[in-house]
mmCIF file of C-alpha atoms in Angstrom:
data_model
loop_
_atom_site.group_PDB
_atom_site.id
_atom_site.type_symbol
_atom_site.label_atom_id
_atom_site.label_comp_id
_atom_site.label_asym_id
_atom_site.label_seq_id
_atom_site.Cartn_x
_atom_site.Cartn_y
_atom_site.Cartn_z
ATOM 1 C CA MET A 165 124.826 117.929 92.145
ATOM 2 C CA ALA A 166 123.171 120.399 94.507
ATOM 3 C CA PHE A 167 121.360 123.704 94.868
ATOM 4 C CA GLU A 168 123.745 126.139 96.583
ATOM 5 C CA PRO A 169 121.513 127.518 98.038
ATOM 6 C CA LEU A 170 117.917 126.614 97.109
ATOM 7 C CA THR A 171 116.385 129.858 95.885
ATOM 8 C CA ILE A 172 113.217 130.908 94.083
ATOM 9 C CA GLY A 173 111.933 133.879 92.091
ATOM 10 C CA PHE A 174 109.294 134.888 89.576
ATOM 11 C CA ASP A 175 108.863 137.050 86.503
ATOM 12 C CA TRP A 176 105.080 137.455 86.501
ATOM 13 C CA GLU A 177 103.573 138.985 83.334
ATOM 14 C CA VAL A 178 100.165 140.647 83.362
ATOM 15 C CA GLY A 179 98.266 142.245 80.486
ATOM 16 C CA ILE A 180 97.040 145.838 80.764
ATOM 17 C CA LEU A 181 94.069 146.497 78.479
ATOM 18 C CA ASN A 182 91.937 149.386 77.335
ATOM 19 C CA ALA A 183 88.300 149.579 78.349
ATOM 20 C CA ASP A 184 87.471 147.845 75.041
ATOM 21 C CA LEU A 185 89.862 144.965 75.916
ATOM 22 C CA SER A 186 92.410 146.005 73.292
ATOM 23 C CA HIS A 187 96.065 146.828 73.917
ATOM 24 C CA TYR A 188 97.153 150.407 74.331
ATOM 25 C CA ASP A 189 98.880 151.714 71.186
ATOM 26 C CA ASP A 190 101.543 153.572 73.156
ATOM 27 C CA ASP A 191 104.205 151.400 74.837
ATOM 28 C CA ALA A 192 105.007 154.347 77.103
ATOM 29 C CA ILE A 193 101.773 153.667 79.001
ATOM 30 C CA TYR A 194 103.064 150.244 80.078
ATOM 31 C CA LYS A 195 106.348 151.720 81.183
ATOM 32 C CA GLU A 196 104.386 154.276 83.203
ATOM 33 C CA PHE A 197 102.548 151.428 84.930
ATOM 34 C CA ALA A 198 105.854 149.676 85.745
ATOM 35 C CA LEU A 199 107.410 152.892 87.015
ATOM 36 C CA GLY A 200 104.408 153.460 89.269
ATOM 37 C CA VAL A 201 104.840 150.031 90.873
ATOM 38 C CA ARG A 202 108.639 150.461 91.250
ATOM 39 C CA ARG A 203 108.197 153.838 92.934
ATOM 40 C CA LYS A 204 106.265 152.155 95.735
ATOM 41 C CA TYR A 205 108.364 148.915 95.805
ATOM 42 C CA PRO A 206 111.851 149.847 94.609
ATOM 43 C CA MET A 207 113.278 146.531 95.853
ATOM 44 C CA MET A 208 111.324 144.732 93.097
ATOM 45 C CA PRO A 209 112.410 145.596 89.569
ATOM 46 C CA THR A 210 108.930 145.554 87.992
ATOM 47 C CA GLY A 211 109.179 146.403 84.322
ATOM 48 C CA THR A 212 107.744 145.548 80.916
ATOM 49 C CA ASP A 213 108.339 142.549 78.687
ATOM 50 C CA GLY A 214 107.717 143.420 75.100
ATOM 51 C CA PRO A 215 104.630 145.382 74.113
ATOM 52 C CA ALA A 216 101.506 145.424 76.291
ATOM 53 C CA LEU A 217 102.877 143.545 79.301
ATOM 54 C CA LEU A 218 103.601 144.549 82.866
ATOM 55 C CA GLU A 219 106.131 142.202 84.505
ATOM 56 C CA HIS A 220 106.389 141.847 88.265
ATOM 57 C CA LYS A 221 109.756 140.525 89.414
ATOM 58 C CA SER A 222 110.430 139.150 92.879
ATOM 59 C CA GLY A 223 114.167 139.065 92.909
ATOM 60 C CA ILE A 224 115.955 136.188 94.694
ATOM 61 C CA MET A 225 113.823 134.756 97.527
ATOM 62 C CA ARG A 226 114.369 132.015 100.106
ATOM 63 C CA LYS A 227 111.382 132.330 102.476
ATOM 64 C CA TRP A 228 107.652 131.881 101.886
ATOM 65 C CA ASP A 229 106.481 134.881 103.899
ATOM 66 C CA GLU A 230 108.740 137.312 102.041
ATOM 67 C CA LEU A 231 107.886 135.789 98.666
ATOM 68 C CA LEU A 232 104.142 135.999 99.304
ATOM 69 C CA GLU A 233 104.405 139.511 100.693
ATOM 70 C CA ARG A 234 106.166 140.739 97.541
ATOM 71 C CA ALA A 235 103.734 138.995 95.203
ATOM 72 C CA ILE A 236 100.694 140.416 96.986
ATOM 73 C CA ALA A 237 102.128 143.905 97.294
ATOM 74 C CA THR A 238 103.185 144.437 93.690
ATOM 75 C CA ASP A 239 100.044 142.779 92.345
ATOM 76 C CA ALA A 240 97.876 145.066 94.503
ATOM 77 C CA GLU A 241 99.721 148.158 93.303
ATOM 78 C CA GLY A 242 99.389 147.095 89.649
ATOM 79 C CA ARG A 243 95.667 146.568 90.136
ATOM 80 C CA ARG A 244 95.299 149.914 91.902
ATOM 81 C CA ILE A 245 96.952 151.799 89.068
ATOM 82 C CA ALA A 246 94.867 149.947 86.475
ATOM 83 C CA LYS A 247 91.640 150.833 88.262
ATOM 84 C CA GLU A 248 92.747 154.443 88.624
ATOM 85 C CA LYS A 249 93.356 154.692 84.882
ATOM 86 C CA GLY A 250 90.178 152.831 83.905
ATOM 87 C CA ALA A 251 92.166 149.909 82.511
ATOM 88 C CA PHE A 252 91.625 146.173 82.792
ATOM 89 C CA TYR A 253 94.232 144.149 84.677
ATOM 90 C CA TRP A 254 94.414 140.879 82.745
ATOM 91 C CA PRO A 255 96.269 138.012 84.532
ATOM 92 C CA ASN A 256 95.487 135.429 81.869
ATOM 93 C CA GLY A 257 97.725 133.365 79.568
ATOM 94 C CA CYS A 258 96.379 134.974 76.354
ATOM 95 C CA SER A 259 95.036 138.395 75.483
ATOM 96 C CA PRO A 260 91.301 138.295 74.783
ATOM 97 C CA LEU A 261 91.280 139.719 71.224
ATOM 98 C CA ASP A 262 94.482 138.301 69.732
ATOM 99 C CA ASP A 263 97.169 135.715 70.302
ATOM 100 C CA ALA A 264 99.516 137.775 72.485
ATOM 101 C CA VAL A 265 100.839 135.484 75.229
ATOM 102 C CA ILE A 266 101.283 136.245 78.938
ATOM 103 C CA GLY A 267 103.286 133.977 81.220
ATOM 104 C CA ALA A 268 104.448 133.520 84.779
ATOM 105 C CA HIS A 269 108.093 132.516 84.451
ATOM 106 C CA MET A 270 109.455 130.717 87.535
ATOM 107 C CA HIS A 271 113.116 130.541 88.497
ATOM 108 C CA VAL A 272 114.672 127.880 90.782
ATOM 109 C CA GLY A 273 118.321 128.067 91.790
ATOM 110 C CA SER A 274 121.053 128.279 92.590
ATOM 111 C CA MET A 275 122.805 125.603 90.581
ATOM 112 C CA HIS A 276 126.145 127.034 89.481
ATOM 113 C CA SER A 277 127.249 124.065 87.401
ATOM 114 C CA ARG A 278 125.527 124.373 84.034
ATOM 115 C CA THR A 279 126.317 120.773 83.116
ATOM 116 C CA GLU A 280 124.578 119.574 86.289
ATOM 117 C CA ALA A 281 121.640 121.879 85.579
ATOM 118 C CA VAL A 282 121.263 120.302 82.129
ATOM 119 C CA LEU A 283 121.141 116.820 83.682
ATOM 120 C CA LEU A 284 118.423 118.001 86.058
ATOM 121 C CA ARG A 285 116.490 119.556 83.223
ATOM 122 C CA TYR A 286 116.390 116.258 81.315
ATOM 123 C CA ALA A 287 115.239 114.363 84.381
ATOM 124 C CA ALA A 288 112.465 116.924 85.004
ATOM 125 C CA LEU A 289 111.219 117.223 81.422
ATOM 126 C CA PRO A 290 108.723 114.308 81.486
ATOM 127 C CA TYR A 291 107.041 115.922 84.505
ATOM 128 C CA MET A 292 106.667 119.426 83.019
ATOM 129 C CA PRO A 293 103.293 118.678 81.310
ATOM 130 C CA ALA A 294 101.888 118.090 84.805
ATOM 131 C CA PHE A 295 102.709 121.709 85.688
ATOM 132 C CA ILE A 296 101.113 122.837 82.399
ATOM 133 C CA ALA A 297 97.931 121.005 83.371
ATOM 134 C CA LEU A 298 97.978 122.450 86.865
ATOM 135 C CA MET A 299 98.498 126.073 85.821
ATOM 136 C CA ALA A 300 96.591 126.260 82.536
ATOM 137 C CA ASN A 301 94.920 129.669 82.373
ATOM 138 C CA SER A 302 94.238 130.468 78.695
ATOM 139 C CA PRO A 303 91.203 128.786 77.159
ATOM 140 C CA THR A 304 90.928 131.770 74.802
ATOM 141 C CA TYR A 305 92.532 132.500 71.457
ATOM 142 C CA ARG A 306 91.625 135.207 68.933
ATOM 143 C CA LEU A 307 88.010 135.732 70.016
ATOM 144 C CA GLU A 308 87.467 132.041 70.747
ATOM 145 C CA ILE A 309 86.811 130.406 74.109
ATOM 146 C CA GLY A 310 87.025 126.684 74.709
ATOM 147 C CA GLY A 311 88.564 123.583 73.207
ATOM 148 C CA TRP A 312 91.867 123.945 75.053
ATOM 149 C CA LYS A 313 92.714 124.747 78.673
ATOM 150 C CA SER A 314 96.018 126.359 77.631
ATOM 151 C CA THR A 315 95.994 127.794 74.153
ATOM 152 C CA ARG A 316 99.055 129.828 75.114
ATOM 153 C CA VAL A 317 101.157 126.702 75.457
ATOM 154 C CA HIS A 318 99.570 124.747 72.626
ATOM 155 C CA ARG A 319 98.589 127.128 69.845
ATOM 156 C CA SER A 320 100.714 130.255 70.171
ATOM 157 C CA TRP A 321 104.444 130.593 69.488
ATOM 158 C CA VAL A 322 105.052 129.182 72.997
ATOM 159 C CA ALA A 323 104.088 125.826 71.495
ATOM 160 C CA GLU A 324 107.518 125.836 69.882
ATOM 161 C CA ASN A 325 108.945 125.371 73.373
ATOM 162 C CA ALA A 326 108.153 121.646 73.030
ATOM 163 C CA GLU A 327 111.587 120.166 73.278
ATOM 164 C CA GLY A 328 113.294 118.224 70.507
ATOM 165 C CA PHE A 329 114.944 114.979 71.513
ATOM 166 C CA THR A 330 118.627 115.365 72.230
ATOM 167 C CA SER A 331 121.041 114.001 74.809
ATOM 168 C CA PRO A 332 122.436 116.141 77.635
ATOM 169 C CA GLU A 333 125.786 116.147 75.810
ATOM 170 C CA CYS A 334 124.162 117.800 72.766
ATOM 171 C CA PHE A 335 122.007 120.337 74.632
ATOM 172 C CA VAL A 336 122.294 123.934 73.378
ATOM 173 C CA ALA A 337 120.987 126.578 75.791
ATOM 174 C CA ASN A 338 118.210 128.849 74.622
ATOM 175 C CA ARG A 339 115.829 131.255 76.275
ATOM 176 C CA CYS A 340 112.516 129.653 75.258
ATOM 177 C CA GLY A 341 112.722 126.072 76.502
ATOM 178 C CA GLU A 342 110.111 124.248 78.559
ATOM 179 C CA LEU A 343 112.524 124.228 81.483
ATOM 180 C CA ASN A 344 115.260 126.571 80.495
ATOM 181 C CA VAL A 345 118.866 126.376 81.775
ATOM 182 C CA TRP A 346 119.975 129.940 82.144
ATOM 183 C CA THR A 347 123.458 130.780 80.941
ATOM 184 C CA TRP A 348 123.073 134.583 80.868
ATOM 185 C CA GLY A 349 124.141 135.244 84.444
ATOM 186 C CA LYS A 350 121.501 133.666 86.672
ATOM 187 C CA SER A 351 122.304 130.253 88.081
ATOM 188 C CA THR A 352 118.729 129.080 87.730
ATOM 189 C CA LEU A 353 116.409 126.783 85.839
ATOM 190 C CA GLU A 354 113.374 128.693 84.499
ATOM 191 C CA ALA A 355 109.961 127.137 83.793
ATOM 192 C CA ARG A 356 108.396 129.076 80.916
ATOM 193 C CA SER A 357 105.277 127.032 80.117
ATOM 194 C CA ILE A 358 103.217 128.315 83.053
ATOM 195 C CA ASP A 359 100.414 130.704 82.077
ATOM 196 C CA SER A 360 99.924 133.998 83.888
ATOM 197 C CA VAL A 361 98.245 133.671 87.248
ATOM 198 C CA THR A 362 95.157 135.390 88.664
ATOM 199 C CA SER A 363 96.217 134.890 92.284
ATOM 200 C CA PRO A 364 99.509 135.912 93.920
ATOM 201 C CA HIS A 365 99.013 133.148 96.503
ATOM 202 C CA LEU A 366 98.642 130.498 93.760
ATOM 203 C CA LEU A 367 101.702 131.880 92.016
ATOM 204 C CA CYS A 368 103.754 131.373 95.183
ATOM 205 C CA GLU A 369 102.359 127.883 95.814
ATOM 206 C CA CYS A 370 103.270 126.757 92.307
ATOM 207 C CA LEU A 371 106.754 128.260 92.593
ATOM 208 C CA VAL A 372 107.632 126.533 95.863
ATOM 209 C CA PHE A 373 106.067 123.295 94.553
ATOM 210 C CA LEU A 374 108.289 123.453 91.463
ATOM 211 C CA ALA A 375 111.348 124.254 93.572
ATOM 212 C CA GLY A 376 110.610 121.446 96.046
ATOM 213 C CA PHE A 377 110.102 118.948 93.261
ATOM 214 C CA LEU A 378 113.335 119.904 91.485
ATOM 215 C CA ALA A 379 115.205 119.619 94.803
ATOM 216 C CA TYR A 380 113.729 116.127 95.250
ATOM 217 C CA LEU A 381 114.930 115.171 91.750
ATOM 218 C CA VAL A 382 118.425 116.392 92.573
ATOM 219 C CA ASP A 383 118.613 113.945 95.456
ATOM 220 C CA GLN A 384 117.149 111.159 93.298
ATOM 221 C CA LEU A 385 119.764 111.786 90.580
ATOM 222 C CA ALA A 386 122.529 111.560 93.154
ATOM 223 C CA GLN A 387 121.326 108.044 94.029
ATOM 224 C CA GLU A 388 120.383 106.892 90.515
ATOM 225 C CA PRO A 389 121.424 108.914 87.446
ATOM 226 C CA ARG A 390 118.847 108.802 84.660
ATOM 227 C CA GLU A 391 118.550 109.941 81.084
ATOM 228 C CA ILE A 392 115.422 110.636 79.070
ATOM 229 C CA THR A 393 114.782 107.942 76.478
ATOM 230 C CA GLN A 394 113.064 108.203 73.119
ATOM 231 C CA GLU A 395 110.017 106.546 74.700
ATOM 232 C CA ASP A 396 110.028 109.163 77.498
ATOM 233 C CA TYR A 397 110.153 111.881 74.846
ATOM 234 C CA GLN A 398 107.268 110.489 72.816
ATOM 235 C CA ARG A 399 105.131 110.227 75.994
ATOM 236 C CA TYR A 400 106.175 113.766 76.945
ATOM 237 C CA LEU A 401 104.794 115.167 73.680
ATOM 238 C CA PHE A 402 101.509 113.256 73.985
ATOM 239 C CA ASN A 403 101.153 114.276 77.643
ATOM 240 C CA ARG A 404 101.920 117.908 76.781
ATOM 241 C CA PHE A 405 99.084 117.734 74.235
ATOM 242 C CA ARG A 406 96.704 116.268 76.830
ATOM 243 C CA ALA A 407 97.708 118.841 79.462
ATOM 244 C CA CYS A 408 96.984 121.740 77.128
ATOM 245 C CA ARG A 409 93.697 120.231 75.972
ATOM 246 C CA HIS A 410 92.199 118.875 79.198
ATOM 247 C CA GLY A 411 94.095 120.499 82.085
ATOM 248 C CA LEU A 412 93.542 118.678 85.375
ATOM 249 C CA GLN A 413 90.926 116.433 83.741
ATOM 250 C CA ALA A 414 93.655 114.768 81.624
ATOM 251 C CA ASP A 415 94.984 111.259 81.787
ATOM 252 C CA PHE A 416 98.721 110.840 81.139
ATOM 253 C CA GLU A 417 100.638 107.965 79.603
ATOM 254 C CA TRP A 418 102.940 106.955 82.433
ATOM 255 C CA GLY A 419 105.345 104.039 82.280
ATOM 256 C CA GLU A 420 104.149 100.592 83.254
ATOM 257 C CA ASP A 421 100.998 102.049 84.841
ATOM 258 C CA GLY A 422 99.538 102.836 81.386
ATOM 259 C CA CYS A 423 97.270 105.892 81.636
ATOM 260 C CA ILE A 424 96.868 107.572 85.002
ATOM 261 C CA PRO A 425 95.023 110.792 85.991
ATOM 262 C CA VAL A 426 97.361 113.769 85.981
ATOM 263 C CA THR A 427 95.929 114.642 89.429
ATOM 264 C CA GLN A 428 97.295 111.318 90.708
ATOM 265 C CA LEU A 429 100.731 112.173 89.308
ATOM 266 C CA LEU A 430 100.677 115.685 90.759
ATOM 267 C CA THR A 431 99.613 114.360 94.184
ATOM 268 C CA GLN A 432 102.612 112.016 94.122
ATOM 269 C CA MET A 433 104.937 114.793 93.024
ATOM 270 C CA LEU A 434 103.626 116.989 95.852
ATOM 271 C CA GLU A 435 104.355 114.255 98.358
ATOM 272 C CA TRP A 436 107.895 113.904 97.030
ATOM 273 C CA ALA A 437 108.403 117.668 97.184
ATOM 274 C CA GLU A 438 106.943 118.210 100.663
ATOM 275 C CA PRO A 439 110.141 117.784 102.724
ATOM 276 C CA TYR A 440 111.947 120.268 100.459
ATOM 277 C CA ILE A 441 109.053 122.749 100.407
ATOM 278 C CA LYS A 442 109.449 123.007 104.182
ATOM 279 C CA THR A 443 112.864 124.622 103.659
ATOM 280 C CA PHE A 444 110.983 127.774 102.625
ATOM 281 C CA ASP A 445 109.188 127.832 106.024
ATOM 282 C CA VAL A 446 105.859 126.886 104.474
ATOM 283 C CA SER A 447 103.204 125.526 106.832
ATOM 284 C CA PRO A 448 100.317 123.265 105.752
ATOM 285 C CA ALA A 449 97.982 126.194 106.451
ATOM 286 C CA ASP A 450 99.916 128.267 103.867
ATOM 287 C CA PHE A 451 99.665 125.691 101.114
ATOM 288 C CA THR A 452 95.951 125.310 100.445
ATOM 289 C CA ILE A 453 94.999 126.180 96.824
ATOM 290 C CA ILE A 454 96.814 123.457 94.857
ATOM 291 C CA PRO A 455 95.474 120.576 97.029
ATOM 292 C CA ARG A 456 91.930 121.834 96.458
ATOM 293 C CA MET A 457 92.569 122.143 92.720
ATOM 294 C CA LEU A 458 93.723 118.514 92.592
ATOM 295 C CA GLU A 459 90.726 117.399 94.640
ATOM 296 C CA LYS A 460 88.267 119.128 92.238
ATOM 297 C CA ARG A 461 90.265 118.750 88.981
ATOM 298 C CA GLN A 462 89.694 122.481 88.476
ATOM 299 C CA ASN A 463 92.278 125.023 87.313
ATOM 300 C CA GLN A 464 92.071 128.694 86.390
ATOM 301 C CA ALA A 465 91.048 127.876 82.815
ATOM 302 C CA ASP A 466 87.908 126.190 84.198
ATOM 303 C CA MET A 467 86.996 129.383 86.002
ATOM 304 C CA MET A 468 87.146 131.320 82.737
ATOM 305 C CA LEU A 469 85.118 128.638 80.956
ATOM 306 C CA ALA A 470 82.504 128.877 83.676
ATOM 307 C CA CYS A 471 82.281 132.619 82.948
ATOM 308 C CA ALA A 472 81.563 131.772 79.307
ATOM 309 C CA THR A 473 78.750 129.319 80.077
ATOM 310 C CA PRO A 474 75.994 129.475 78.917
ATOM 311 C CA LEU A 475 76.825 132.741 77.077
ATOM 312 C CA THR A 476 77.137 132.797 73.323
ATOM 313 C CA ASP A 477 78.609 136.293 73.043
ATOM 314 C CA VAL A 478 82.356 136.102 73.498
ATOM 315 C CA TYR A 479 82.763 139.782 74.418
ATOM 316 C CA THR A 480 80.260 139.445 77.258
ATOM 317 C CA ALA A 481 82.222 136.472 78.553
ATOM 318 C CA PHE A 482 85.492 138.407 78.424
ATOM 319 C CA TYR A 483 84.041 141.369 80.284
ATOM 320 C CA ARG A 484 82.467 139.090 82.900
ATOM 321 C CA TYR A 485 85.863 137.407 83.424
ATOM 322 C CA ALA A 486 87.812 140.688 83.488
ATOM 323 C CA ASN A 487 85.531 142.006 86.216
ATOM 324 C CA LEU A 488 85.720 138.736 88.130
ATOM 325 C CA VAL A 489 89.539 138.692 88.258
ATOM 326 C CA SER A 490 89.721 142.346 89.237
ATOM 327 C CA THR A 491 90.049 140.928 92.794
ATOM 328 C CA PRO A 492 93.115 138.788 93.472
ATOM 329 C CA ASP A 493 91.285 136.069 95.400
ATOM 330 C CA ALA A 494 88.674 135.381 92.734
ATOM 331 C CA PHE A 495 90.042 131.925 91.967
ATOM 332 C CA GLU A 496 90.155 130.885 95.623
ATOM 333 C CA GLU A 497 86.504 131.970 96.033
ATOM 334 C CA TYR A 498 85.559 130.127 92.863
ATOM 335 C CA LEU A 499 87.163 126.898 94.143
ATOM 336 C CA LYS A 500 85.048 126.978 97.273
ATOM 337 C CA VAL A 501 81.844 126.496 95.256
ATOM 338 C CA ALA A 502 83.142 124.842 92.107
ATOM 339 C CA PRO A 503 82.088 121.237 91.443
ATOM 340 C CA THR A 504 84.451 118.304 91.182
ATOM 341 C CA LEU A 505 85.066 117.566 87.507
ATOM 342 C CA SER A 506 85.395 114.082 86.108
ATOM 343 C CA SER A 507 88.211 112.770 83.945
ATOM 344 C CA ALA A 508 87.498 114.065 80.471
ATOM 345 C CA ASP A 509 90.343 112.731 78.386
ATOM 346 C CA ALA A 510 88.075 110.980 75.929
ATOM 347 C CA SER A 511 89.771 112.195 72.767
ATOM 348 C CA SER A 512 93.048 110.467 71.974
ATOM 349 C CA PRO A 513 95.775 112.104 69.910
ATOM 350 C CA LYS A 514 94.646 109.878 67.051
ATOM 351 C CA ASP A 515 91.057 111.132 67.334
ATOM 352 C CA TYR A 516 92.291 114.701 67.329
ATOM 353 C CA ILE A 517 94.374 114.283 64.185
ATOM 354 C CA LEU A 518 91.437 112.666 62.381
ATOM 355 C CA SER A 519 89.242 115.628 63.345
ATOM 356 C CA ARG A 520 91.791 118.039 61.824
ATOM 357 C CA VAL A 521 92.081 116.253 58.455
ATOM 358 C CA GLN A 522 89.900 117.998 55.895
ATOM 359 C CA ARG A 523 90.522 117.964 52.125
ATOM 360 C CA ASP A 524 94.082 117.923 50.871
ATOM 361 C CA THR A 525 95.439 118.738 54.304
ATOM 362 C CA ARG A 526 99.236 119.105 54.383
ATOM 363 C CA PHE A 527 101.514 117.341 56.852
ATOM 364 C CA TRP A 528 102.983 120.604 58.094
ATOM 365 C CA ARG A 529 99.509 121.871 59.017
ATOM 366 C CA LEU A 530 98.783 118.792 61.109
ATOM 367 C CA GLN A 531 102.128 119.124 62.850
ATOM 368 C CA GLU A 532 101.458 122.801 63.508
ATOM 369 C CA LEU A 533 98.143 121.867 65.140
ATOM 370 C CA SER A 534 99.503 118.972 67.215
ATOM 371 C CA HIS A 535 103.237 119.564 67.810
ATOM 372 C CA PHE A 536 103.823 115.837 67.722
ATOM 373 C CA SER A 537 107.095 114.525 66.448
ATOM 374 C CA VAL A 538 107.361 113.629 62.755
ATOM 375 C CA LYS A 539 107.545 109.938 63.770
ATOM 376 C CA GLN A 540 104.450 110.180 65.973
ATOM 377 C CA LEU A 541 102.361 112.024 63.422
ATOM 378 C CA SER A 542 103.467 109.820 60.539
ATOM 379 C CA GLN A 543 102.524 106.709 62.485
ATOM 380 C CA ILE A 544 99.063 108.108 63.328
ATOM 381 C CA LEU A 545 98.422 109.017 59.712
ATOM 382 C CA GLN A 546 99.544 105.597 58.527
ATOM 383 C CA GLU A 547 97.119 103.925 60.937
ATOM 384 C CA LEU A 548 94.256 106.143 59.851
ATOM 385 C CA ALA A 549 94.972 105.361 56.197
ATOM 386 C CA ALA A 550 95.185 101.608 56.942
ATOM 387 C CA GLU A 551 91.772 101.822 58.671
ATOM 388 C CA GLY A 552 90.302 103.539 55.643
ATOM 389 C CA GLN A 553 89.468 106.721 57.551
ATOM 390 C CA ILE A 554 91.647 108.968 55.403
ATOM 391 C CA THR A 555 93.046 108.861 51.862
ATOM 392 C CA VAL A 556 96.574 109.806 50.913
ATOM 393 C CA ARG A 557 97.925 111.178 47.667
ATOM 394 C CA GLN A 558 101.230 112.638 46.582
ATOM 395 C CA ASP A 559 101.620 116.004 44.892
ATOM 396 C CA VAL A 560 104.952 117.080 43.431
ATOM 397 C CA GLU A 561 104.347 120.734 44.410
ATOM 398 C CA ARG A 562 102.598 120.341 47.774
ATOM 399 C CA GLY A 563 103.930 117.067 49.056
ATOM 400 C CA VAL A 564 101.754 114.384 50.633
ATOM 401 C CA LEU A 565 98.107 115.404 51.007
ATOM 402 C CA TYR A 566 95.558 113.840 53.385
ATOM 403 C CA SER A 567 91.764 113.902 53.045
ATOM 404 C CA ARG A 568 88.874 112.445 55.016
ATOM 405 C CA ALA A 569 87.512 109.315 53.364
ATOM 406 C CA THR A 570 84.008 109.838 52.017
#
């Protein structure tokens, strides 16, 4: 199993919004934006991805300097055109007024054996919630701010990316997985649960981190093949929940260590990845944002939440944030003065489910809100009923109904 060669690339989506923060009605406007960027940088096939999204594409890269140059250049041109047209450039995981989602898809290749890529995907899956926590950038959802660091990954249709438990022999390729094995021509694995990014430099840091970590796992698998177990899968779903909810303030369930801070896990992953990251000609001076994020437990979602505090008017918060991120280094400047946050993973999955039970709440609704497995959710509900915190009744039309005990 090997990368032949180790390559990287991004498909970076950005929202383009009217002055009132809504989407343009005419899709042709977004194509005009993309064409404007391509005219200046024809080597990068910037385009659109569905309605309302500009998508910067790097192409196949192997060196840090070239990757960063392309990210900065196309981002700057997109911002310039947006400013010229009086539009807002919105590099956030969710649109401000609805649930439209905006991602930064990251490709790592080239692994030409699809069966080997599937084995790598399964080995990497338990670690993917750590990248969700690191890159969470969407604490907004349908005119709400707060409660989650990544509503894009947890509450939108992207939540369906949470993987079902299968073995590598039973894996069926799709285009919406957490870590997707491409079978449509590219010999890459694609991470799709990373929110859009405010900073081109942070985008590149995360991409080479992901690539370095996957390259490390390849070498580990050569020495000791591993398969994801049912226990790994159950922890993965709980950790995914915690990553979306608490970002870099989360604690993860992690093997014999019990719960550990996700920042501790990411620091270890970064150490494992470091020798492989060097293959992209990255110097320590180049790789600066992620270490500071881990030190302060702050991600891009925390910057947006800071914009919303102590405001009560959500529109004012959105405009403040939109103006803040009109410059590409806003997050780096924010980190310089941002405080160090404490671990804030006080609410367990069980506490969360209890808070969502109202009167005659259906099972499917609780699963939609949590994305836990049927087994996990059933066990939590059974425990809550045994403790007398909820009541349970059966209805022939609506199934089992759960209510808070009075």
